[in-house]
PDB file of C-alpha atoms in Angstrom:
ATOM      1  CA  MET A  92      -6.509  27.547-115.616  1.00 92.00           C
ATOM      2  CA  TYR A  93      -9.912  25.986-114.771  1.00 97.00           C
ATOM      3  CA  ALA A  94     -11.737  23.939-117.447  1.00 97.00           C
ATOM      4  CA  ARG A  95     -14.935  26.058-116.586  1.00 97.00           C
ATOM      5  CA  VAL A  96     -16.495  28.569-114.394  1.00 98.00           C
ATOM      6  CA  TYR A  97     -20.128  28.586-113.834  1.00 98.00           C
ATOM      7  CA  VAL A  98     -21.543  32.217-113.706  1.00 98.00           C
ATOM      8  CA  GLU A  99     -25.096  32.472-112.629  1.00 98.00           C
ATOM      9  CA  ILE A 100     -26.329  35.662-114.223  1.00 98.00           C
ATOM     10  CA  THR A 101     -29.870  35.196-112.669  1.00 98.00           C
ATOM     11  CA  ASN A 102     -31.491  32.639-110.344  1.00 97.00           C
ATOM     12  CA  ILE A 103     -34.875  33.428-111.833  1.00 97.00           C
ATOM     13  CA  CYS A 104     -36.631  30.589-113.844  1.00 96.00           C
ATOM     14  CA  ASN A 105     -39.780  30.422-115.864  1.00 94.00           C
ATOM     15  CA  LEU A 106     -40.306  26.719-114.910  1.00 93.00           C
ATOM     16  CA  SER A 107     -40.366  24.703-111.605  1.00 90.00           C
ATOM     17  CA  CYS A 108     -39.092  21.222-112.753  1.00 87.00           C
ATOM     18  CA  SER A 109     -39.283  18.189-110.528  1.00 85.00           C
ATOM     19  CA  PHE A 110     -35.660  17.369-111.168  1.00 86.00           C
ATOM     20  CA  CYS A 111     -34.284  20.780-110.143  1.00 88.00           C
ATOM     21  CA  HIS A 112     -33.333  21.499-106.500  1.00 85.00           C
ATOM     22  CA  GLY A 113     -34.226  25.184-106.746  1.00 88.00           C
ATOM     23  CA  CYS A 114     -32.903  27.770-104.338  1.00 90.00           C
ATOM     24  CA  ASN A 115     -34.127  29.720-101.350  1.00 90.00           C
ATOM     25  CA  ARG A 116     -32.265  32.887-102.312  1.00 95.00           C
ATOM     26  CA  PRO A 117     -34.049  36.081-103.202  1.00 96.00           C
ATOM     27  CA  PRO A 118     -34.846  36.449-106.913  1.00 97.00           C
ATOM     28  CA  ARG A 119     -31.877  38.389-108.588  1.00 98.00           C
ATOM     29  CA  ARG A 120     -30.222  39.303-111.844  1.00 98.00           C
ATOM     30  CA  MET A 121     -26.543  40.225-112.244  1.00 98.00           C
ATOM     31  CA  SER A 122     -26.261  43.781-113.567  1.00 98.00           C
ATOM     32  CA  ARG A 123     -24.073  44.641-116.550  1.00 98.00           C
ATOM     33  CA  GLU A 124     -21.574  46.328-114.308  1.00 98.00           C
ATOM     34  CA  GLU A 125     -21.389  43.269-112.095  1.00 98.00           C
ATOM     35  CA  PHE A 126     -20.968  40.947-115.034  1.00 98.00           C
ATOM     36  CA  SER A 127     -18.178  43.126-116.390  1.00 98.00           C
ATOM     37  CA  LEU A 128     -16.375  42.992-113.136  1.00 98.00           C
ATOM     38  CA  VAL A 129     -16.739  39.113-113.008  1.00 98.00           C
ATOM     39  CA  LEU A 130     -15.144  39.062-116.528  1.00 98.00           C
ATOM     40  CA  ASP A 131     -12.228  41.177-115.362  1.00 98.00           C
ATOM     41  CA  ARG A 132     -11.606  39.110-112.264  1.00 98.00           C
ATOM     42  CA  LEU A 133     -11.785  35.741-114.164  1.00 98.00           C
ATOM     43  CA  ALA A 134      -9.099  36.804-116.485  1.00 97.00           C
ATOM     44  CA  GLY A 135      -6.451  33.989-116.590  1.00 97.00           C
ATOM     45  CA  HIS A 136      -8.515  31.607-114.641  1.00 97.00           C
ATOM     46  CA  THR A 137     -10.617  30.066-117.556  1.00 98.00           C
ATOM     47  CA  ARG A 138     -11.592  30.407-121.073  1.00 98.00           C
ATOM     48  CA  TYR A 139     -15.069  28.860-120.808  1.00 98.00           C
ATOM     49  CA  LEU A 140     -18.076  30.399-118.978  1.00 98.00           C
ATOM     50  CA  TYR A 141     -21.120  28.349-118.316  1.00 98.00           C
ATOM     51  CA  TYR A 142     -24.175  30.617-117.674  1.00 97.00           C
ATOM     52  CA  HIS A 143     -26.022  28.618-115.012  1.00 89.00           C
ATOM     53  CA  LEU A 144     -26.172  27.294-111.506  1.00 94.00           C
ATOM     54  CA  MET A 145     -29.768  28.001-110.957  1.00 96.00           C
ATOM     55  CA  GLY A 146     -32.095  30.050-113.120  1.00 97.00           C
ATOM     56  CA  GLU A 147     -33.003  30.267-116.880  1.00 97.00           C
ATOM     57  CA  PRO A 148     -30.317  32.486-118.539  1.00 98.00           C
ATOM     58  CA  LEU A 149     -32.789  33.376-121.312  1.00 98.00           C
ATOM     59  CA  THR A 150     -35.014  35.261-118.794  1.00 98.00           C
ATOM     60  CA  HIS A 151     -32.070  37.799-118.367  1.00 98.00           C
ATOM     61  CA  PRO A 152     -32.907  40.744-120.683  1.00 97.00           C
ATOM     62  CA  GLU A 153     -29.255  41.620-121.116  1.00 98.00           C
ATOM     63  CA  LEU A 154     -28.096  38.217-122.047  1.00 98.00           C
ATOM     64  CA  PRO A 155     -27.115  38.988-125.699  1.00 97.00           C
ATOM     65  CA  GLU A 156     -24.947  41.918-124.401  1.00 98.00           C
ATOM     66  CA  PHE A 157     -23.331  39.786-121.860  1.00 98.00           C
ATOM     67  CA  LEU A 158     -22.418  37.178-124.515  1.00 98.00           C
ATOM     68  CA  ARG A 159     -20.822  39.991-126.639  1.00 98.00           C
ATOM     69  CA  MET A 160     -18.912  41.357-123.737  1.00 98.00           C
ATOM     70  CA  ALA A 161     -17.483  37.857-122.926  1.00 98.00           C
ATOM     71  CA  ALA A 162     -16.596  37.304-126.588  1.00 98.00           C
ATOM     72  CA  GLN A 163     -14.828  40.646-126.741  1.00 98.00           C
ATOM     73  CA  ARG A 164     -12.536  39.538-123.774  1.00 97.00           C
ATOM     74  CA  GLY A 165     -11.805  36.095-125.233  1.00 97.00           C
ATOM     75  CA  TYR A 166     -14.102  33.894-123.382  1.00 98.00           C
ATOM     76  CA  LEU A 167     -16.153  31.128-124.935  1.00 98.00           C
ATOM     77  CA  SER A 168     -19.788  30.981-123.738  1.00 98.00           C
ATOM     78  CA  ILE A 169     -21.832  27.971-122.997  1.00 98.00           C
ATOM     79  CA  LEU A 170     -25.647  28.292-122.081  1.00 97.00           C
ATOM     80  CA  THR A 171     -27.879  25.621-120.559  1.00 97.00           C
ATOM     81  CA  THR A 172     -31.514  26.313-121.070  1.00 97.00           C
ATOM     82  CA  ASN A 173     -34.878  24.545-120.769  1.00 97.00           C
ATOM     83  CA  GLY A 174     -35.516  25.663-124.389  1.00 97.00           C
ATOM     84  CA  THR A 175     -39.071  27.144-123.716  1.00 97.00           C
ATOM     85  CA  LEU A 176     -37.910  30.648-124.628  1.00 97.00           C
ATOM     86  CA  LEU A 177     -35.849  29.835-127.710  1.00 97.00           C
ATOM     87  CA  PRO A 178     -38.873  30.614-130.035  1.00 96.00           C
ATOM     88  CA  THR A 179     -39.054  34.077-128.877  1.00 96.00           C
ATOM     89  CA  ARG A 180     -35.380  34.719-127.702  1.00 96.00           C
ATOM     90  CA  GLY A 181     -33.359  32.447-130.028  1.00 95.00           C
ATOM     91  CA  ASN A 182     -32.939  34.812-132.871  1.00 93.00           C
ATOM     92  CA  ALA A 183     -31.330  37.300-130.627  1.00 93.00           C
ATOM     93  CA  LEU A 184     -28.808  34.592-129.410  1.00 92.00           C
ATOM     94  CA  LEU A 185     -27.974  33.709-132.932  1.00 93.00           C
ATOM     95  CA  GLU A 186     -26.568  37.220-133.478  1.00 94.00           C
ATOM     96  CA  CYS A 187     -24.222  36.703-130.566  1.00 95.00           C
ATOM     97  CA  PRO A 188     -21.076  34.609-130.150  1.00 94.00           C
ATOM     98  CA  VAL A 189     -22.108  31.445-128.466  1.00 97.00           C
ATOM     99  CA  HIS A 190     -19.850  28.403-128.455  1.00 98.00           C
ATOM    100  CA  LYS A 191     -22.478  25.919-127.291  1.00 98.00           C
ATOM    101  CA  VAL A 192     -26.159  25.561-126.163  1.00 98.00           C
ATOM    102  CA  ASN A 193     -27.171  22.740-123.988  1.00 98.00           C
ATOM    103  CA  ILE A 194     -30.958  22.267-124.009  1.00 98.00           C
ATOM    104  CA  SER A 195     -32.544  20.211-121.262  1.00 96.00           C
ATOM    105  CA  VAL A 196     -35.410  18.621-123.185  1.00 95.00           C
ATOM    106  CA  HIS A 197     -36.321  16.528-120.139  1.00 92.00           C
ATOM    107  CA  SER A 198     -37.712  19.830-118.831  1.00 92.00           C
ATOM    108  CA  PHE A 199     -40.912  19.013-120.806  1.00 89.00           C
ATOM    109  CA  GLU A 200     -42.536  16.926-117.984  1.00 86.00           C
ATOM    110  CA  ASN A 201     -46.248  17.472-118.635  1.00 86.00           C
ATOM    111  CA  GLY A 202     -48.676  18.285-121.498  1.00 88.00           C
ATOM    112  CA  THR A 203     -49.957  16.409-124.486  1.00 93.00           C
ATOM    113  CA  GLU A 204     -48.000  15.019-127.277  1.00 93.00           C
ATOM    114  CA  GLU A 205     -49.072  17.782-129.446  1.00 95.00           C
ATOM    115  CA  GLU A 206     -47.711  20.273-126.969  1.00 95.00           C
ATOM    116  CA  CYS A 207     -44.370  18.250-126.745  1.00 95.00           C
ATOM    117  CA  PHE A 208     -44.000  18.357-130.420  1.00 96.00           C
ATOM    118  CA  ARG A 209     -44.637  22.006-130.553  1.00 96.00           C
ATOM    119  CA  TYR A 210     -41.909  22.478-127.918  1.00 97.00           C
ATOM    120  CA  LEU A 211     -39.380  20.374-129.760  1.00 97.00           C
ATOM    121  CA  SER A 212     -40.244  21.888-133.131  1.00 97.00           C
ATOM    122  CA  GLY A 213     -39.174  25.397-131.568  1.00 97.00           C
ATOM    123  CA  ILE A 214     -36.010  23.876-130.252  1.00 98.00           C
ATOM    124  CA  ALA A 215     -35.344  22.077-133.623  1.00 97.00           C
ATOM    125  CA  ALA A 216     -35.739  25.337-135.564  1.00 97.00           C
ATOM    126  CA  PHE A 217     -33.106  27.030-133.420  1.00 98.00           C
ATOM    127  CA  ALA A 218     -30.823  24.011-133.311  1.00 97.00           C
ATOM    128  CA  SER A 219     -30.860  23.889-137.105  1.00 96.00           C
ATOM    129  CA  GLU A 220     -29.878  27.594-137.464  1.00 97.00           C
ATOM    130  CA  ALA A 221     -27.497  27.542-134.669  1.00 97.00           C
ATOM    131  CA  THR A 222     -25.524  24.546-135.957  1.00 97.00           C
ATOM    132  CA  ARG A 223     -25.439  26.164-139.465  1.00 97.00           C
ATOM    133  CA  ARG A 224     -23.848  29.209-137.929  1.00 96.00           C
ATOM    134  CA  GLY A 225     -21.184  27.095-136.148  1.00 97.00           C
ATOM    135  CA  THR A 226     -22.724  26.695-132.644  1.00 98.00           C
ATOM    136  CA  ILE A 227     -22.564  23.227-131.085  1.00 98.00           C
ATOM    137  CA  VAL A 228     -26.136  22.211-129.784  1.00 98.00           C
ATOM    138  CA  CYS A 229     -26.573  19.283-127.244  1.00 98.00           C
ATOM    139  CA  LEU A 230     -30.085  18.117-126.542  1.00 98.00           C
ATOM    140  CA  ARG A 231     -30.104  16.502-122.948  1.00 97.00           C
ATOM    141  CA  LEU A 232     -32.192  13.713-121.638  1.00 95.00           C
ATOM    142  CA  TRP A 233     -30.779  13.671-118.115  1.00 92.00           C
ATOM    143  CA  ASN A 234     -33.680  11.696-116.627  1.00 90.00           C
ATOM    144  CA  ARG A 235     -33.092   7.968-117.218  1.00 84.00           C
ATOM    145  CA  GLY A 236     -35.288   6.013-114.911  1.00 79.00           C
ATOM    146  CA  HIS A 237     -37.453   8.888-114.026  1.00 81.00           C
ATOM    147  CA  ASP A 238     -39.028   9.853-117.369  1.00 79.00           C
ATOM    148  CA  GLY A 239     -42.523   8.082-116.884  1.00 78.00           C
ATOM    149  CA  GLY A 240     -42.294   6.993-120.553  1.00 77.00           C
ATOM    150  CA  ARG A 241     -41.896  10.510-121.873  1.00 88.00           C
ATOM    151  CA  ASN A 242     -38.488   9.808-123.311  1.00 91.00           C
ATOM    152  CA  GLU A 243     -39.906   7.342-125.862  1.00 91.00           C
ATOM    153  CA  VAL A 244     -42.305  10.173-127.145  1.00 92.00           C
ATOM    154  CA  ILE A 245     -39.426  12.716-127.312  1.00 94.00           C
ATOM    155  CA  LEU A 246     -37.194  10.318-129.248  1.00 94.00           C
ATOM    156  CA  GLU A 247     -40.035   9.583-131.688  1.00 95.00           C
ATOM    157  CA  GLN A 248     -40.654  13.130-132.371  1.00 96.00           C
ATOM    158  CA  LEU A 249     -36.972  14.057-132.558  1.00 96.00           C
ATOM    159  CA  ARG A 250     -36.516  11.381-135.263  1.00 96.00           C
ATOM    160  CA  THR A 251     -39.392  13.209-137.204  1.00 96.00           C
ATOM    161  CA  LEU A 252     -37.615  16.531-136.740  1.00 97.00           C
ATOM    162  CA  PHE A 253     -34.086  15.195-137.320  1.00 95.00           C
ATOM    163  CA  PRO A 254     -34.358  12.269-139.645  1.00 91.00           C
ATOM    164  CA  GLU A 255     -31.972   9.333-139.149  1.00 86.00           C
ATOM    165  CA  PRO A 256     -29.322   7.997-139.508  1.00 92.00           C
ATOM    166  CA  TRP A 257     -27.991   8.940-136.082  1.00 96.00           C
ATOM    167  CA  THR A 258     -24.511   8.003-135.066  1.00 97.00           C
ATOM    168  CA  GLU A 259     -24.382   6.417-131.655  1.00 96.00           C
ATOM    169  CA  ASN A 260     -21.414   7.425-129.279  1.00 95.00           C
ATOM    170  CA  THR A 261     -20.573   6.974-125.746  1.00 94.00           C
ATOM    171  CA  ARG A 262     -22.963   9.614-124.426  1.00 93.00           C
ATOM    172  CA  GLY A 263     -25.915   9.162-126.812  1.00 95.00           C
ATOM    173  CA  TYR A 264     -26.118  10.124-130.399  1.00 97.00           C
ATOM    174  CA  ARG A 265     -24.827  12.546-133.028  1.00 97.00           C
ATOM    175  CA  LEU A 266     -27.858  13.726-134.910  1.00 97.00           C
ATOM    176  CA  GLY A 267     -25.995  15.893-137.409  1.00 95.00           C
ATOM    177  CA  GLU A 268     -23.241  18.462-137.790  1.00 95.00           C
ATOM    178  CA  ARG A 269     -22.582  19.998-134.390  1.00 97.00           C
ATOM    179  CA  LEU A 270     -25.809  18.449-133.006  1.00 98.00           C
ATOM    180  CA  PHE A 271     -25.939  15.819-130.341  1.00 98.00           C
ATOM    181  CA  LEU A 272     -28.346  14.020-128.173  1.00 98.00           C
ATOM    182  CA  GLU A 273     -27.045  13.119-124.696  1.00 96.00           C
ATOM    183  CA  TRP A 274     -28.303  10.653-122.079  1.00 93.00           C
ATOM    184  CA  GLY A 275     -27.822  11.117-118.349  1.00 89.00           C
ATOM    185  CA  ASP A 276     -29.130   9.752-115.026  1.00 86.00           C
ATOM    186  CA  ARG A 277     -31.232  11.727-112.776  1.00 83.00           C
ATOM    187  CA  PHE A 278     -29.317  12.431-109.581  1.00 80.00           C
ATOM    188  CA  GLU A 279     -29.795  13.654-106.022  1.00 81.00           C
ATOM    189  CA  TRP A 280     -28.608  17.243-105.434  1.00 85.00           C
ATOM    190  CA  PRO A 281     -26.579  18.064-102.495  1.00 87.00           C
ATOM    191  CA  ASP A 282     -28.718  19.246 -99.488  1.00 86.00           C
ATOM    192  CA  LYS A 283     -27.813  20.033 -95.915  1.00 88.00           C
ATOM    193  CA  ASN A 284     -31.106  18.000 -94.866  1.00 87.00           C
ATOM    194  CA  ALA A 285     -30.327  14.987 -97.169  1.00 85.00           C
ATOM    195  CA  PRO A 286     -28.860  11.769 -95.770  1.00 88.00           C
ATOM    196  CA  VAL A 287     -25.185  11.327 -95.911  1.00 89.00           C
ATOM    197  CA  GLN A 288     -24.259   9.562 -99.352  1.00 86.00           C
ATOM    198  CA  SER A 289     -20.660   8.700 -98.565  1.00 81.00           C
ATOM    199  CA  GLU A 290     -17.660   9.555 -96.230  1.00 84.00           C
ATOM    200  CA  SER A 291     -15.401   9.149 -99.243  1.00 88.00           C
ATOM    201  CA  VAL A 292     -15.968  11.784-101.934  1.00 86.00           C
ATOM    202  CA  TYR A 293     -13.969  12.741-105.018  1.00 89.00           C
ATOM    203  CA  CYS A 294     -15.189  15.884-106.884  1.00 90.00           C
ATOM    204  CA  TYR A 295     -13.919  18.102-109.685  1.00 90.00           C
ATOM    205  CA  GLY A 296     -14.933  21.096-107.661  1.00 89.00           C
ATOM    206  CA  LEU A 297     -11.969  23.543-107.290  1.00 94.00           C
ATOM    207  CA  LYS A 298      -9.923  21.352-109.600  1.00 93.00           C
ATOM    208  CA  ASN A 299     -11.605  21.806-112.934  1.00 95.00           C
ATOM    209  CA  GLN A 300     -14.404  24.227-112.007  1.00 96.00           C
ATOM    210  CA  PHE A 301     -16.012  26.597-109.526  1.00 97.00           C
ATOM    211  CA  GLY A 302     -19.108  28.719-109.534  1.00 98.00           C
ATOM    212  CA  ILE A 303     -20.295  32.243-109.007  1.00 98.00           C
ATOM    213  CA  LEU A 304     -23.811  32.973-107.908  1.00 98.00           C
ATOM    214  CA  CYS A 305     -25.612  36.017-109.091  1.00 98.00           C
ATOM    215  CA  ASP A 306     -24.959  38.005-106.050  1.00 98.00           C
ATOM    216  CA  GLY A 307     -21.252  37.371-106.357  1.00 98.00           C
ATOM    217  CA  THR A 308     -20.843  34.469-103.994  1.00 98.00           C
ATOM    218  CA  VAL A 309     -18.061  32.011-105.104  1.00 98.00           C
ATOM    219  CA  VAL A 310     -18.986  28.351-104.456  1.00 97.00           C
ATOM    220  CA  PRO A 311     -16.893  25.177-105.227  1.00 96.00           C
ATOM    221  CA  CYS A 312     -19.137  23.566-107.795  1.00 92.00           C
ATOM    222  CA  CYS A 313     -22.305  24.003-110.013  1.00 92.00           C
ATOM    223  CA  LEU A 314     -24.505  22.072-107.545  1.00 93.00           C
ATOM    224  CA  ASP A 315     -24.240  24.437-104.611  1.00 93.00           C
ATOM    225  CA  SER A 316     -27.563  25.996-105.397  1.00 89.00           C
ATOM    226  CA  ASP A 317     -27.950  27.983-102.172  1.00 93.00           C
ATOM    227  CA  GLY A 318     -24.337  29.000-101.545  1.00 94.00           C
ATOM    228  CA  GLY A 319     -23.963  26.780 -98.526  1.00 94.00           C
ATOM    229  CA  ILE A 320     -20.220  26.689 -99.118  1.00 96.00           C
ATOM    230  CA  SER A 321     -19.383  30.287 -99.490  1.00 97.00           C
ATOM    231  CA  LEU A 322     -15.662  30.918-100.243  1.00 98.00           C
ATOM    232  CA  GLY A 323     -15.970  34.687-100.803  1.00 98.00           C
ATOM    233  CA  ASN A 324     -17.584  37.248-103.065  1.00 98.00           C
ATOM    234  CA  ILE A 325     -15.997  38.038-106.423  1.00 98.00           C
ATOM    235  CA  PHE A 326     -17.765  41.531-106.367  1.00 98.00           C
ATOM    236  CA  LEU A 327     -15.514  42.440-103.393  1.00 98.00           C
ATOM    237  CA  GLN A 328     -12.512  40.146-103.691  1.00 97.00           C
ATOM    238  CA  ASP A 329     -10.022  38.973-106.463  1.00 97.00           C
ATOM    239  CA  ALA A 330     -10.726  35.560-107.629  1.00 97.00           C
ATOM    240  CA  GLN A 331      -7.174  34.371-106.735  1.00 97.00           C
ATOM    241  CA  ASP A 332      -7.503  35.477-103.086  1.00 97.00           C
ATOM    242  CA  ILE A 333     -10.776  33.511-102.926  1.00 98.00           C
ATOM    243  CA  LEU A 334      -9.383  30.350-104.507  1.00 97.00           C
ATOM    244  CA  SER A 335      -6.269  30.296-102.410  1.00 97.00           C
ATOM    245  CA  SER A 336      -8.098  30.827 -99.152  1.00 97.00           C
ATOM    246  CA  PRO A 337      -7.560  28.266 -96.377  1.00 97.00           C
ATOM    247  CA  ARG A 338     -11.124  26.956 -96.673  1.00 97.00           C
ATOM    248  CA  ALA A 339     -10.857  26.480-100.636  1.00 96.00           C
ATOM    249  CA  LYS A 340      -7.424  24.889-100.314  1.00 96.00           C
ATOM    250  CA  ALA A 341      -8.565  22.398 -97.615  1.00 96.00           C
ATOM    251  CA  MET A 342     -11.504  21.473 -99.883  1.00 94.00           C
ATOM    252  CA  ALA A 343      -9.448  20.806-102.817  1.00 93.00           C
ATOM    253  CA  GLU A 344      -6.892  18.673-100.877  1.00 95.00           C
ATOM    254  CA  GLY A 345      -9.782  16.888 -99.227  1.00 92.00           C
ATOM    255  CA  PHE A 346     -11.200  15.847-102.595  1.00 91.00           C
ATOM    256  CA  ARG A 347      -7.822  14.706-103.680  1.00 93.00           C
ATOM    257  CA  ARG A 348      -7.692  12.478-100.771  1.00 93.00           C
ATOM    258  CA  ARG A 349     -11.324  11.553-100.871  1.00 93.00           C
ATOM    259  CA  THR A 350     -11.760  12.922 -97.405  1.00 92.00           C
ATOM    260  CA  PRO A 351     -14.315  15.862 -97.893  1.00 91.00           C
ATOM    261  CA  THR A 352     -13.921  18.849 -95.559  1.00 94.00           C
ATOM    262  CA  GLU A 353     -17.401  20.100 -95.888  1.00 93.00           C
ATOM    263  CA  ASP A 354     -20.557  18.350 -94.674  1.00 93.00           C
ATOM    264  CA  LEU A 355     -22.721  19.282 -97.744  1.00 93.00           C
ATOM    265  CA  CYS A 356     -20.276  17.351 -99.988  1.00 91.00           C
ATOM    266  CA  ARG A 357     -20.926  14.066 -98.003  1.00 91.00           C
ATOM    267  CA  ARG A 358     -24.599  14.642 -98.873  1.00 91.00           C
ATOM    268  CA  CYS A 359     -24.084  14.908-102.659  1.00 89.00           C
ATOM    269  CA  GLY A 360     -25.568  12.216-104.783  1.00 82.00           C
ATOM    270  CA  TYR A 361     -23.959  13.515-107.921  1.00 84.00           C
ATOM    271  CA  ALA A 362     -20.471  12.785-106.579  1.00 80.00           C
ATOM    272  CA  LYS A 363     -21.350   9.028-106.508  1.00 75.00           C
ATOM    273  CA  LYS A 364     -20.737   8.995-110.252  1.00 75.00           C
ATOM    274  CA  PHE A 365     -17.067   9.756-109.663  1.00 75.00           C
ATOM    275  CA  ASP A 366     -16.595   6.645-107.346  1.00 69.00           C
TER     276      ASP A 366
END
């Protein structure tokens, strides 16, 4: 069993953030029939579905139905969102079984303090109701060193919306029951045109996780935004056949030995955190 599988239900996003690599693939949404097939073919491989590689999952009009379909088949759903659509689509999510929602509050890069507070207020309203209903909510500030002073504004406003005391932990703070604030460093995405980061690479790709792009392409990890390492297509093949292919097995063994078999992996800045 894999700890998680990333299922990109859409590569369409309503923002264009500086920290996001983006993708060069045509805009696409996974259909209900395709998502149902993905659920069938992931049976026995994981319990946890993460609804992103690229794209903003809340832009998908059938997201609530997808969440219900996943729950009916025993999966736990984890969403990662920029939070901008929660005021308009959050209520629909609250009617669905969602295990956890990660909100990238570092997505608010521009605008006035008043606009930032309005953005955070919408997130806070959603978080308060979601945690009351049993959903875990994690607010992410994954931009240390690149926030331009914005983080202090966000923290001050969050203290207004979620009064202290906060409990510090190894990742950030516990703000309340099922509610967390998590720090993270900005990282360099793998890119075929980026400089080589290291010849020695350890990664959890194909050990704890793999990803499925919205066109069905299976990739080894959540950072292969353009499907540069295509292992197969889950719309056409069983997951086990894809994951036991010579290329996939060679990658997994290469990571275990810290000798990556794929050039893209040598150009991944995120993997440096596992050194």
